[in-house]
Structure formats: C-alpha cells, structure tokens
Tab-separated table of C-alpha atoms and ligand atoms in Angstrom:
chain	number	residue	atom	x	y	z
A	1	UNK	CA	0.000	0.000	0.000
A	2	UNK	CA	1.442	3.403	-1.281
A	3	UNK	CA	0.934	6.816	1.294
A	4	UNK	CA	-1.656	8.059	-0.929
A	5	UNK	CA	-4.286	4.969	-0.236
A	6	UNK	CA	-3.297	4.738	3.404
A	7	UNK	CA	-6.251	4.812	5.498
A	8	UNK	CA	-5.846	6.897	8.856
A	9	UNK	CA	-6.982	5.189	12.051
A	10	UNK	CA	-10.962	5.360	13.065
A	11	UNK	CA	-11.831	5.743	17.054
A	12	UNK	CA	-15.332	5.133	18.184
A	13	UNK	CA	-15.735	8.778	18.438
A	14	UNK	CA	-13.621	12.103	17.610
A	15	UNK	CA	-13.872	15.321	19.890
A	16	UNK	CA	-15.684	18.090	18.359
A	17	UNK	CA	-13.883	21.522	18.484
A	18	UNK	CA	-14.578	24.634	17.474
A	19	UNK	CA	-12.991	27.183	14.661
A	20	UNK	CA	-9.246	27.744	16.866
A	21	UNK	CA	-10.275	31.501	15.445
A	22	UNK	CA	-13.826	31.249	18.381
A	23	UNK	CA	-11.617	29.870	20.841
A	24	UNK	CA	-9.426	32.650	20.843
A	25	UNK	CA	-11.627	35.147	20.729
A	26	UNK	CA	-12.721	33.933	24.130
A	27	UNK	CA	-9.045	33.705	25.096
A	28	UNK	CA	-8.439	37.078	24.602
A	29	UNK	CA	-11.367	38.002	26.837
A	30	UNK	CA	-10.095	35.858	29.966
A	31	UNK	CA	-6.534	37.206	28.791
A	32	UNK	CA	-8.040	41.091	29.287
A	33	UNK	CA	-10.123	40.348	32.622
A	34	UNK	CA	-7.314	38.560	34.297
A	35	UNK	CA	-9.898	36.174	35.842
A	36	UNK	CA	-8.833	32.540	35.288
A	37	UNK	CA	-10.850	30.789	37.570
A	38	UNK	CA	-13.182	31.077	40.813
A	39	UNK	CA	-16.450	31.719	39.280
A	40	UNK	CA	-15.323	33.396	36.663
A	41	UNK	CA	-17.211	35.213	33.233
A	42	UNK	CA	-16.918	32.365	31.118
A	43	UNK	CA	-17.957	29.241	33.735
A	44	UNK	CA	-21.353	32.680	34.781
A	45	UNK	CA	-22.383	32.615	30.950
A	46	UNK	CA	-21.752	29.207	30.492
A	47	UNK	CA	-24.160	27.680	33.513
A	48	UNK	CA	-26.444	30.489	31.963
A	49	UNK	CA	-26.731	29.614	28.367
A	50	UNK	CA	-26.984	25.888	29.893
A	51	UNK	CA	-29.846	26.112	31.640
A	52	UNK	CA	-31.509	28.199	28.603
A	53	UNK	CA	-30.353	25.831	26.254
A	54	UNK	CA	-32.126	22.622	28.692
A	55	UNK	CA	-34.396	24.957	29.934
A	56	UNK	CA	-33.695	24.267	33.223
A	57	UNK	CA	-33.635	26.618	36.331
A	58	UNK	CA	-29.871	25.924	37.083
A	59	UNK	CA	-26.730	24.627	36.344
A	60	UNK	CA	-23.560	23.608	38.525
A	61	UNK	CA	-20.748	23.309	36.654
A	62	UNK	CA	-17.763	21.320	38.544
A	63	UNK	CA	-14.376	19.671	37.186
A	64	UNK	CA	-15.248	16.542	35.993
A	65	UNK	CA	-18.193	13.914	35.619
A	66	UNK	CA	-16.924	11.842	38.607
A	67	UNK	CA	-16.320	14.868	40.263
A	68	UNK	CA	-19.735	15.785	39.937
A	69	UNK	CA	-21.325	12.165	40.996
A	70	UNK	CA	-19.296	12.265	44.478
A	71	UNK	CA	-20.444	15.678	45.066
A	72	UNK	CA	-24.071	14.812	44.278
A	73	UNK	CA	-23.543	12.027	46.802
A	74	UNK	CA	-22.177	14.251	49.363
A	75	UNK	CA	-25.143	16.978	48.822
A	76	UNK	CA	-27.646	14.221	49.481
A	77	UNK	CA	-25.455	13.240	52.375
A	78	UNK	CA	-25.345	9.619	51.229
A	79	UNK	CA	-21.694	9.251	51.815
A	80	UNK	CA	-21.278	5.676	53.399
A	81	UNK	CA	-24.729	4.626	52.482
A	82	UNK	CA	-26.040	1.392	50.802
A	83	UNK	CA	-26.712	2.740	47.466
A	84	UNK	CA	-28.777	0.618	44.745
A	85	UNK	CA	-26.486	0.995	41.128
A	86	UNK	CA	-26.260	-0.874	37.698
A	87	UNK	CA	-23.389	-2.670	36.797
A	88	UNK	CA	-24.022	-2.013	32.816
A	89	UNK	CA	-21.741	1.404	32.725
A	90	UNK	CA	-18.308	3.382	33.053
A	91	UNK	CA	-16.548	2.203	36.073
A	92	UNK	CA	-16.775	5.749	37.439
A	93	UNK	CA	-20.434	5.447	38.394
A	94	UNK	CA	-19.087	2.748	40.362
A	95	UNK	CA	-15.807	4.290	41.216
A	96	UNK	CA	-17.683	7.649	42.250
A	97	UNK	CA	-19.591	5.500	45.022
A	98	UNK	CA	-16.621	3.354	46.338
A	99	UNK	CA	-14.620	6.954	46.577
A	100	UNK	CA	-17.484	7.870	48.619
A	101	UNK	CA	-17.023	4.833	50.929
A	102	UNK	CA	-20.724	3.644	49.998
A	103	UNK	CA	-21.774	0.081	49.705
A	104	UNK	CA	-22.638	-0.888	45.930
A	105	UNK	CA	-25.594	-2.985	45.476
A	106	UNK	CA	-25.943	-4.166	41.894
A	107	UNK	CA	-29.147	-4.193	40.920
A	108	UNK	CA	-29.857	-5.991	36.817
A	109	UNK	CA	-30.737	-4.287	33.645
A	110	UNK	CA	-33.382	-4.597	31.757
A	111	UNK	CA	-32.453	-6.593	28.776
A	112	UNK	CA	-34.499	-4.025	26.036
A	113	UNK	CA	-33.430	-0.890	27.578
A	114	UNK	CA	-30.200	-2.025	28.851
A	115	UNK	CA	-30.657	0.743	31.909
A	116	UNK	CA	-31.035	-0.774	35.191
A	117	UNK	CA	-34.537	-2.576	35.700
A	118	UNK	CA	-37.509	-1.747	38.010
A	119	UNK	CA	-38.581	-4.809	38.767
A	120	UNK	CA	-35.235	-5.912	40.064
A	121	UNK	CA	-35.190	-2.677	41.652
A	122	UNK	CA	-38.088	-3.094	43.513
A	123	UNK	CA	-36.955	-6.757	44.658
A	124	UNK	CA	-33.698	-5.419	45.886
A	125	UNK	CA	-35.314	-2.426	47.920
A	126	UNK	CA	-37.216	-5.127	49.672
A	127	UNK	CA	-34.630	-6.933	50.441
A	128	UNK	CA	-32.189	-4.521	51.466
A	129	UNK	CA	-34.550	-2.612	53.453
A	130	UNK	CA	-31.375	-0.295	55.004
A	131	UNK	CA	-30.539	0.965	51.441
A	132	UNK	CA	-30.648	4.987	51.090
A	133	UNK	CA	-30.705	5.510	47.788
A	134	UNK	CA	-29.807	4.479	43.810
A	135	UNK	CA	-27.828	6.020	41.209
A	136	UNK	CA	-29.074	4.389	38.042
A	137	UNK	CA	-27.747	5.643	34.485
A	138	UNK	CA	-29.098	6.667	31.072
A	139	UNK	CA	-27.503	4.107	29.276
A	140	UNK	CA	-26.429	5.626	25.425
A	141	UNK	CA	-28.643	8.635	26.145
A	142	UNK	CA	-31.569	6.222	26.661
A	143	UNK	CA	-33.731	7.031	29.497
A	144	UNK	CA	-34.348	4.843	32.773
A	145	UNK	CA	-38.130	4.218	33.761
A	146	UNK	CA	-38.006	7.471	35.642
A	147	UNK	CA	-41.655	7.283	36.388
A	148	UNK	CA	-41.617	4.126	37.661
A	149	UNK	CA	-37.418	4.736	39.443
A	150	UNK	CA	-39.352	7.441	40.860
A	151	UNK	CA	-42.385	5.773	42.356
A	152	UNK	CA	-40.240	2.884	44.245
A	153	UNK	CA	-37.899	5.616	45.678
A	154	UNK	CA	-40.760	7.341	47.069
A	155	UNK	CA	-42.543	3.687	48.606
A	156	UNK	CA	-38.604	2.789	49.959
A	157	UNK	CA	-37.202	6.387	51.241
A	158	UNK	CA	-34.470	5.999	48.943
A	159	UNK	CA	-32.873	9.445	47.084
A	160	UNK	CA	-31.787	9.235	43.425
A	161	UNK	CA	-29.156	10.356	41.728
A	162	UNK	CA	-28.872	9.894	37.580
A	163	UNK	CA	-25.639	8.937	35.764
A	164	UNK	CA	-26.896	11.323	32.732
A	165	UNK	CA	-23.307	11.296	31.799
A	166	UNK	CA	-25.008	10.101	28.411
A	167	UNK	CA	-28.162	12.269	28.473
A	168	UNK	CA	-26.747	15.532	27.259
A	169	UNK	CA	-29.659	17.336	25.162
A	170	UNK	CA	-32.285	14.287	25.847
A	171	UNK	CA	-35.934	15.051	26.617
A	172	UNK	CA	-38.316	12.492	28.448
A	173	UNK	CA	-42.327	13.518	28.101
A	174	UNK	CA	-40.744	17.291	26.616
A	175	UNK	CA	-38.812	17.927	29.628
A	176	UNK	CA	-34.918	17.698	29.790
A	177	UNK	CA	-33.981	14.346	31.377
A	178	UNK	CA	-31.319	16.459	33.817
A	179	UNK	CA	-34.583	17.431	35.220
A	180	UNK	CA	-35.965	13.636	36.772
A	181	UNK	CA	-34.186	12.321	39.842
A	182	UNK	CA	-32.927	14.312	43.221
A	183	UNK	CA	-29.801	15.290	41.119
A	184	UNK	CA	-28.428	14.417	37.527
A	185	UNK	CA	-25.240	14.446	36.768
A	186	UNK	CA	-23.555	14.845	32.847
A	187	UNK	CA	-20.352	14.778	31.968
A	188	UNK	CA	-18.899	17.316	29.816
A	189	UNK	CA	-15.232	15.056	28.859
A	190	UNK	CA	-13.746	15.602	25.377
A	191	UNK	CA	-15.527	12.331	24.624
A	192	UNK	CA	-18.704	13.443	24.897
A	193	UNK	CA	-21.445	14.925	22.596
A	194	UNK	CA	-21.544	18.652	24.409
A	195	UNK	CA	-18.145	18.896	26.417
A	196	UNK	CA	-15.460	21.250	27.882
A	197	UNK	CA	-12.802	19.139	27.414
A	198	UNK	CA	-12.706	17.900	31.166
A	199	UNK	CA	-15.901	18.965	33.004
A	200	UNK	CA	-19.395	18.263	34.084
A	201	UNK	CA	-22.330	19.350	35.168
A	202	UNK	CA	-24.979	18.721	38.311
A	203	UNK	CA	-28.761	19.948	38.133
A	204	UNK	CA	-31.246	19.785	40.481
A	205	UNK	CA	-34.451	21.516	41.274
A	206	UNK	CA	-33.894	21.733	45.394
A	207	UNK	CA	-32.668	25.248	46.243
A	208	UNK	CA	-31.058	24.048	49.680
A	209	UNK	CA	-29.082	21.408	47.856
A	210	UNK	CA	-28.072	24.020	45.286
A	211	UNK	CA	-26.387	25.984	48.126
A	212	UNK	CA	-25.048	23.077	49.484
A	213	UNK	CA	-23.609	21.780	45.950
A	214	UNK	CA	-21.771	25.486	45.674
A	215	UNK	CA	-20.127	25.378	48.995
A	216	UNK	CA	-18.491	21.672	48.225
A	217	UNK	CA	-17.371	21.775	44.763
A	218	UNK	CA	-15.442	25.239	46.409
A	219	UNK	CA	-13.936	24.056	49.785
A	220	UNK	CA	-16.661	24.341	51.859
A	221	UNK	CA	-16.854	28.249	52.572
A	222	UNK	CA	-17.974	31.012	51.527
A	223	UNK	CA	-15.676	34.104	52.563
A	224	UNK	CA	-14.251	33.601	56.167
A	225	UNK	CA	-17.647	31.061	56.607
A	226	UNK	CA	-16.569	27.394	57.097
A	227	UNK	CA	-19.374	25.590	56.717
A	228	UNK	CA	-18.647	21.761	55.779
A	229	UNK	CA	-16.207	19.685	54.085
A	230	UNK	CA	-15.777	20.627	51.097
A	231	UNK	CA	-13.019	19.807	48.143
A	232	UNK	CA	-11.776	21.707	44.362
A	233	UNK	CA	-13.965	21.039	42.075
A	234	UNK	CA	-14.508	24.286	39.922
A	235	UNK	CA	-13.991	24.254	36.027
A	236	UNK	CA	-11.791	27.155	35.039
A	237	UNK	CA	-12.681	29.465	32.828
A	238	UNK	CA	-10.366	28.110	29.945
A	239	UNK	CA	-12.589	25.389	30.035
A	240	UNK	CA	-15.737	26.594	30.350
A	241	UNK	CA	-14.619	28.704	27.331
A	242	UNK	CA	-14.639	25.727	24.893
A	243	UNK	CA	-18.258	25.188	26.412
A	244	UNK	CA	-19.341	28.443	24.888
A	245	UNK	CA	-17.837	27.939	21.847
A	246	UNK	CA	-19.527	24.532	21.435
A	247	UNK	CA	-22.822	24.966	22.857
A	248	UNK	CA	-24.510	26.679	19.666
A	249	UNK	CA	-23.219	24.275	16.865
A	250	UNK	CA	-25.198	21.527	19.126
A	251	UNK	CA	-28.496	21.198	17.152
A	252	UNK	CA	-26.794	21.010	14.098
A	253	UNK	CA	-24.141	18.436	15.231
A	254	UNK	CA	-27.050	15.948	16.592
A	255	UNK	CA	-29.398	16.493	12.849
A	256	UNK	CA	-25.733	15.213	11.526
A	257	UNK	CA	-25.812	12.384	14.277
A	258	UNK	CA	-29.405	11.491	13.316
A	259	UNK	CA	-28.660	11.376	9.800
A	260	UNK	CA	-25.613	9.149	10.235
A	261	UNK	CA	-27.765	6.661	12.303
A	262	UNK	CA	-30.593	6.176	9.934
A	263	UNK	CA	-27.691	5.448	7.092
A	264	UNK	CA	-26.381	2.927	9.666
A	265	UNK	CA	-29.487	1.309	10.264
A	266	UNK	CA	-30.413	1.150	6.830
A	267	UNK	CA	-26.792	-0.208	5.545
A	268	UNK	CA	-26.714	-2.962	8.452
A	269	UNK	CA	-30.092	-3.575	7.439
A	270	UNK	CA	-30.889	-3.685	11.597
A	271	UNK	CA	-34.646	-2.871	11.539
A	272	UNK	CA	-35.207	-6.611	9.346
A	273	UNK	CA	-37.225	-8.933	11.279
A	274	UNK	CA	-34.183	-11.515	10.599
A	275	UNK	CA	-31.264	-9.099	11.441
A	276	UNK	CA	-28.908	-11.157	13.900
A	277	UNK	CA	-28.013	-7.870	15.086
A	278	UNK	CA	-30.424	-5.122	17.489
A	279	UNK	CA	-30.145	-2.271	19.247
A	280	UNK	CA	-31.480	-1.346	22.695
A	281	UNK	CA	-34.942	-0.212	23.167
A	282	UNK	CA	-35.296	2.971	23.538
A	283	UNK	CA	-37.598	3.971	26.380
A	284	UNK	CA	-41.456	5.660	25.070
A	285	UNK	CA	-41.642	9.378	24.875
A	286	UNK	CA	-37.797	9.941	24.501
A	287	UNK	CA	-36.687	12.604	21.915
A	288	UNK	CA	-33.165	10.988	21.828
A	289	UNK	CA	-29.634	12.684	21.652
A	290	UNK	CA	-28.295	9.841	19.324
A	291	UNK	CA	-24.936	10.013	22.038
A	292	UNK	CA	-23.512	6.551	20.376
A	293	UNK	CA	-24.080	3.579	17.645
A	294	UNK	CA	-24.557	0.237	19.998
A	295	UNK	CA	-25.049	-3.133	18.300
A	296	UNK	CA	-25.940	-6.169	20.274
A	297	UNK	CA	-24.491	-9.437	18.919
A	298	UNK	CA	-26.256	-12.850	19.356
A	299	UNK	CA	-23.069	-13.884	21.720
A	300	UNK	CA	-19.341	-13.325	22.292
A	301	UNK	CA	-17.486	-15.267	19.650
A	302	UNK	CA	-19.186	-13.511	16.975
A	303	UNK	CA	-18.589	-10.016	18.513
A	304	UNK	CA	-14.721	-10.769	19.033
A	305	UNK	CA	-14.527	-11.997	15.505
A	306	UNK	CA	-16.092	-9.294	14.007
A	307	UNK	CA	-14.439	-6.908	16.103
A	308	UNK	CA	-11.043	-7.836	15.198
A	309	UNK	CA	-11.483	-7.869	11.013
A	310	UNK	CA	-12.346	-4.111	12.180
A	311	UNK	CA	-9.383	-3.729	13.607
A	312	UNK	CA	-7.194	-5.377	11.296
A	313	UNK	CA	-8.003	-2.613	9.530
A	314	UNK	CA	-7.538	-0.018	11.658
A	315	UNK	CA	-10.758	0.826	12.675
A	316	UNK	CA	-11.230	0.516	16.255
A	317	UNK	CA	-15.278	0.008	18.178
A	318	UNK	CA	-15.250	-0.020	21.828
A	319	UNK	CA	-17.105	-2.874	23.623
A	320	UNK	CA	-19.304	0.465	25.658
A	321	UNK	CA	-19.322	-1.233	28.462
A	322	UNK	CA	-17.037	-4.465	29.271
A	323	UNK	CA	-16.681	-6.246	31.657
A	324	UNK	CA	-19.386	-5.558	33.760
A	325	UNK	CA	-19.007	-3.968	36.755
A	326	UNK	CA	-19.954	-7.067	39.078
A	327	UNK	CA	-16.457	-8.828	37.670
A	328	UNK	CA	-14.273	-5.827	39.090
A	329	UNK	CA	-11.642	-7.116	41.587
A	330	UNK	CA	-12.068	-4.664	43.789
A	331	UNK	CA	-16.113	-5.474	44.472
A	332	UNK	CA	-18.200	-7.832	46.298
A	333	UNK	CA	-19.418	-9.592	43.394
A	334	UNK	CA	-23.356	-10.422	43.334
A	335	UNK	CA	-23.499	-10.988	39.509
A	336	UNK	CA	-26.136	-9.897	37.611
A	337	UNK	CA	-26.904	-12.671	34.633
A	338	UNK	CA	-28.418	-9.912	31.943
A	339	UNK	CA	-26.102	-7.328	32.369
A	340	UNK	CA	-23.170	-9.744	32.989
A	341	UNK	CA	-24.246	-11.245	29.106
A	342	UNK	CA	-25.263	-8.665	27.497
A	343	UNK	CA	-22.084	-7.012	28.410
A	344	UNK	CA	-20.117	-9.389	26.455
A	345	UNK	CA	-22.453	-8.992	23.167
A	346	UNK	CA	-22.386	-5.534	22.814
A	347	UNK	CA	-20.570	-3.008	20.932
A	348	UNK	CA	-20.318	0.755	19.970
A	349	UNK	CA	-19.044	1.085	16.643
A	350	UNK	CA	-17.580	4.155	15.369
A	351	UNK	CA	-19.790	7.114	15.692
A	352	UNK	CA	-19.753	10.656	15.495
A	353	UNK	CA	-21.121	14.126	13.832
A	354	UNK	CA	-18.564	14.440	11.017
A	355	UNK	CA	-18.228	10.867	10.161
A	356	UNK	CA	-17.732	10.365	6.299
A	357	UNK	CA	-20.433	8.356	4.530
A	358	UNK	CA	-17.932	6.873	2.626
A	359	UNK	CA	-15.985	5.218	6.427
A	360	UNK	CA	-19.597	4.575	7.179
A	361	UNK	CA	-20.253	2.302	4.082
A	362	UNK	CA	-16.516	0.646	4.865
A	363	UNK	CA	-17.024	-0.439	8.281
A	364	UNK	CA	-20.762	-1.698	7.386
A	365	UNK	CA	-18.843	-3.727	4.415
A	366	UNK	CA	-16.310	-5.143	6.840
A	367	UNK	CA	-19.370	-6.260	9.631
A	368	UNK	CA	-21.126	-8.239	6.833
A	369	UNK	CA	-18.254	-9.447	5.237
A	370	UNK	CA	-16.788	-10.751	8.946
A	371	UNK	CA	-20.680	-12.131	9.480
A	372	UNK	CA	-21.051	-14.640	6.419
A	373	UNK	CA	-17.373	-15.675	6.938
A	374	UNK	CA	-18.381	-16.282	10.772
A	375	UNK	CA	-21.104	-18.680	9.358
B	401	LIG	C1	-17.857	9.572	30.965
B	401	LIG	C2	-18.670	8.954	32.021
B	401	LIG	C3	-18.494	9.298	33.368
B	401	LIG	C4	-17.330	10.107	33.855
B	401	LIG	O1	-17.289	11.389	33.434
B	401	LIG	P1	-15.912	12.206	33.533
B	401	LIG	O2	-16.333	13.592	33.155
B	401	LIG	O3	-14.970	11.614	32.526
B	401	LIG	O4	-15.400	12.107	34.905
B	401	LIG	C5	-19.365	8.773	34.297
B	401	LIG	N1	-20.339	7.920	33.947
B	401	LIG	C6	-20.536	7.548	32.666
B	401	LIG	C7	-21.644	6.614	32.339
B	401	LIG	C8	-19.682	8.031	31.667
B	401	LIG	O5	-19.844	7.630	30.399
C-alpha cells in the first residue's frame, strides 16, 4: 500500500472543536479580565446559556463527571450509604460511590433498555430494606423508567441520583432528562457529545441542595464562613470557554448524528425482522440525543470476531461497556446474569457528527463481510 491509499486510524468517536479563530476570541477576553478561575465570566455565561439551552432553572458546573457524581452524593449526604447501582456502565459510576465509601448494590438491567430494571429494583429495595438511595444511568442517552425509578424511591425512602453522563440534550415527556431524579449528573469530557474538554455538570431543582452543591465543589466556605467539608472542584474558565464555543453548533451536530444513524441502520439492514443484530430499546416518549451507535451481537465469539477484522483494519469500536461492573476485583461480586451477558455482546461502533459516509459504508462492508465468513 502506497501513502496516498493509506487509510488513517478510526476511534469510536472524535472530539468536536470549534474554529481555533472562536476559541481565541474567548481567550483574549479571559486574557483582558485577568480572571482565570473562581467563578469566573466564562464558567457565569456558560451555567447560563446551559440552563436556557435545557431549559432548566440551574446549572452547577464542577471539574469533571466523577467529580460531579461524588459531590451529588455528598449533597444528598449519602456518603457511606447502601446505594442501589447498575453494573451495565463506566466504572466511574461505580468508582464515584466506592470513593465515597458507599456500599454498591448491583441491581440488573433490563435486557431491552439495557438501563437498570424496576422490577429488580423493587426486589432489591425489599430486600435490602437499610438501602438509602440508587444512582441508576441513562444508558447511550436512553432514558431509565423514571416514572416508575421514581415511584419505588418514594414507597422505599431511597434518594436518586442519575448517571446522565449520556443524556446531554435528551428530553423524556418534553422535559430535559437532567430534570428527573434528586440530582443528575452529565459529563462534559472531550468524549462526549456537548463537552469542555474535562468537566461536568450537576442539576437539580432543590434550592437548599443548590447551596449546598456550591459550597463543596469550592472548599466548603464562603468568605471567612466554614461551613462543611468541602473539596476543588470548579472548572476554570479556559474550560468553560470551549463550552461556549460549542454549545450553539449543538443542534446542528445531533441532525448530523441522526442522519448518520438512519444510514447505519439502513446499511446494516438492523430494523429486518431476521437481522442477527439489534439495538437497545429505547424507552417511550424519549426525543433521543443519538450520544452513540450500539449493536448487540447474538453472543461473544461472533462479537470478538467481528471486532477484530475491524481492527485489522484499523478501525477501532469499543465494547461500551465491558466487563461488567460485578467482575471488578475490587467489588463484592453479586453478579447480575443480563447485564453480565449482554455485556459481552455488545458493541459501539464508530460514531460521530462528522463521520464520512464513505468510512460509514466501509465499516458496514467489513461487519457483513466478517458475518457470512463467521457462518
Ligand atoms: C464519561 C462517564 C463518566 C465520567 O465522566 P468524567 O467527566 O470523565 O469524569 C461517568 N459515567 C458515565 C456513564 C460516563 O460515560
């Protein structure tokens, strides 16, 4: 193969950015005010035109997605607690508990939605009748039964906090999904659809927890005021710049998205009663954010195999998410037979606004070549 044919890599996904000439124009502005963190212009406007944008009444902004997750735990004052979680996502949902010296209780998915599962929920709460509260996720940007989460936290006392690290833009019966739970909490990493290169972002509609959220993510004072523990968790106003540069070229970026899935879909042929492939299921009354391209193999051996003809040629899916949690050497493992499968069947193939048609139509070629060989 000659330089000229060549084919660069392909990643599951590729960071948006803005034109380096937006950036820094907001550069020069931070440069001028001499403000480079602390509450600063940028991180003011930004939690503004965020909460316009979800049409929500407020926005935290904080360092990271973990970040936000432990500080969410600490707000609700669940540090320590039994907490109810699924063990079909990124280790820091887990991570963000253990950090917080809570107990993990893995509760199963649901094997259409892939978020975690009421029913199993409401078995567990029984059965663990000390639990305080659940922090379930919005798998791909799909939403958990929030109606129905919400009804067996209110019959077991239990709070709720949402993984939505997924969720950015989503709507669930026209309201933002940030908006169901105690607190939601999105991250805004480089990775992600809407980001800041490392950030995130916490939401909730309780005013005292909004003061409370403030004082920990900045040390736990306010002036000479001590008031709690708190820790560093502010995003700086470098960061918070790329947010404003980002933020309006959202709508267009997800019509791109939506486009690109519908070619998918219709070059996988997925939506044929025979496919062997599926996606999840996504929940009624979503308006999705189409955050990723999952595809859910019949079983293992078939995944790896197709997996690795992409990769021989140098395209490179990301089994979104393996192993599942319950398998981590550092938990009490109480497995969790859907999630613990379907974890090993599942993966996110390459996926993102300015994808070329023309990679789109390669990798589809390479699945269904890989498939008839398999048979
Ligand atoms: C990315 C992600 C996080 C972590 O967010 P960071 O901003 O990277 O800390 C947490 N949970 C899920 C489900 C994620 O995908």
């Amino acid at each position: 193969m000659n330089d000229s044919t060549k084919k660069k890599p392909i990643f599951v996904t590729q960071s948006i950015l803005p034109p380096l000439g937006h950036y820094v124009q907001q550069l020069e502005k931070i440069f001028q005010s001499n403000h480079l963190t602390n509450n600063g212009q940028c991180v003011l406007e930004l939690e503004q035109k965020l909460s316009s944008f979800l049409e929500l009444p407020f926005t935290h902004l904080c360092a990271n997605g973990t970040m936000g997750l432990q500080l969410a735990i600490r707000a609700l004052g669940l540090e320590g607690k039994k907490i109810f979680t699924t063990p079909f996502s990124y280790v820091a949902t887990l991570s963000a508990l253990l950090w917080e010296g809570c107990e993990p209780i893995f509760v199963d998915i649901d094997p259409q939605t892939l978020c975690l599962s009421p029913k199993a929920l409401r078995e567990a709460a029984i059965q663990h009748p000390d639990a305080a509260g659940i922090m379930p996720v919005h798998v791909y940007g799909n939403a958990c039964d929030v109606d129905e989460i919400n009804a067996i936290c209110k019959d077991f006392n239990l709070l709720c906090i949402y993984d939505a690290a997924h969720a950015f833009g989503v709507k669930y019966k026209g309201k933002s999904l940030f908006s169901y739970g105690d607190i939601s909490v999105s991250s805004f990493h480089a990775t992600k659809l809407f980001h800041t290169v490392e950030g995130g972002g916490i939401f909730c509609n309780n005013e005292a927890t909004q003061e409370k959220l403030a004082l920990l993510k900045s040390f736990g004072h306010a002036g000479d005021n001590h008031f709690c523990l708190g820790i560093n968790s502010k995003m700086s106003e470098l960061h918070a710049a790329m947010g404003l540069c980002l933020l309006p070229q959202i709508p267009s970026l997800t019509k791109q998205r939506k486009k690109l899935f519908k070619l998918y879909n219709a070059a996988l042929s997925i939506d044929s009663p025979n496919s062997l492939l599926r996606h999840p299921v996504l929940l009624e009354g979503l308006e999705w954010n189409y955050a990723f391209y999952p595809i859910i193999f019949p079983h293992e051996s078939i995944l790896l195999y197709v997996k690795n003809a992409l990769e021989k040629e140098d395209i490179f899916p990301r089994r979104y998410f393996y192993p599942s949690l319950t398998t981590l050497p550092y938990v009490k493992n109480n497995p969790c037979p859907v999630a613990d499968n379907i974890s090993k069947a599942v993966l996110c193939l390459p996926f993102y606004a300015n994808m070329k048609e023309s990679t789109l139509n390669r990798i589809v070629e390479i699945i269904s070549k890989s498939i008839d060989a398999y048979h």
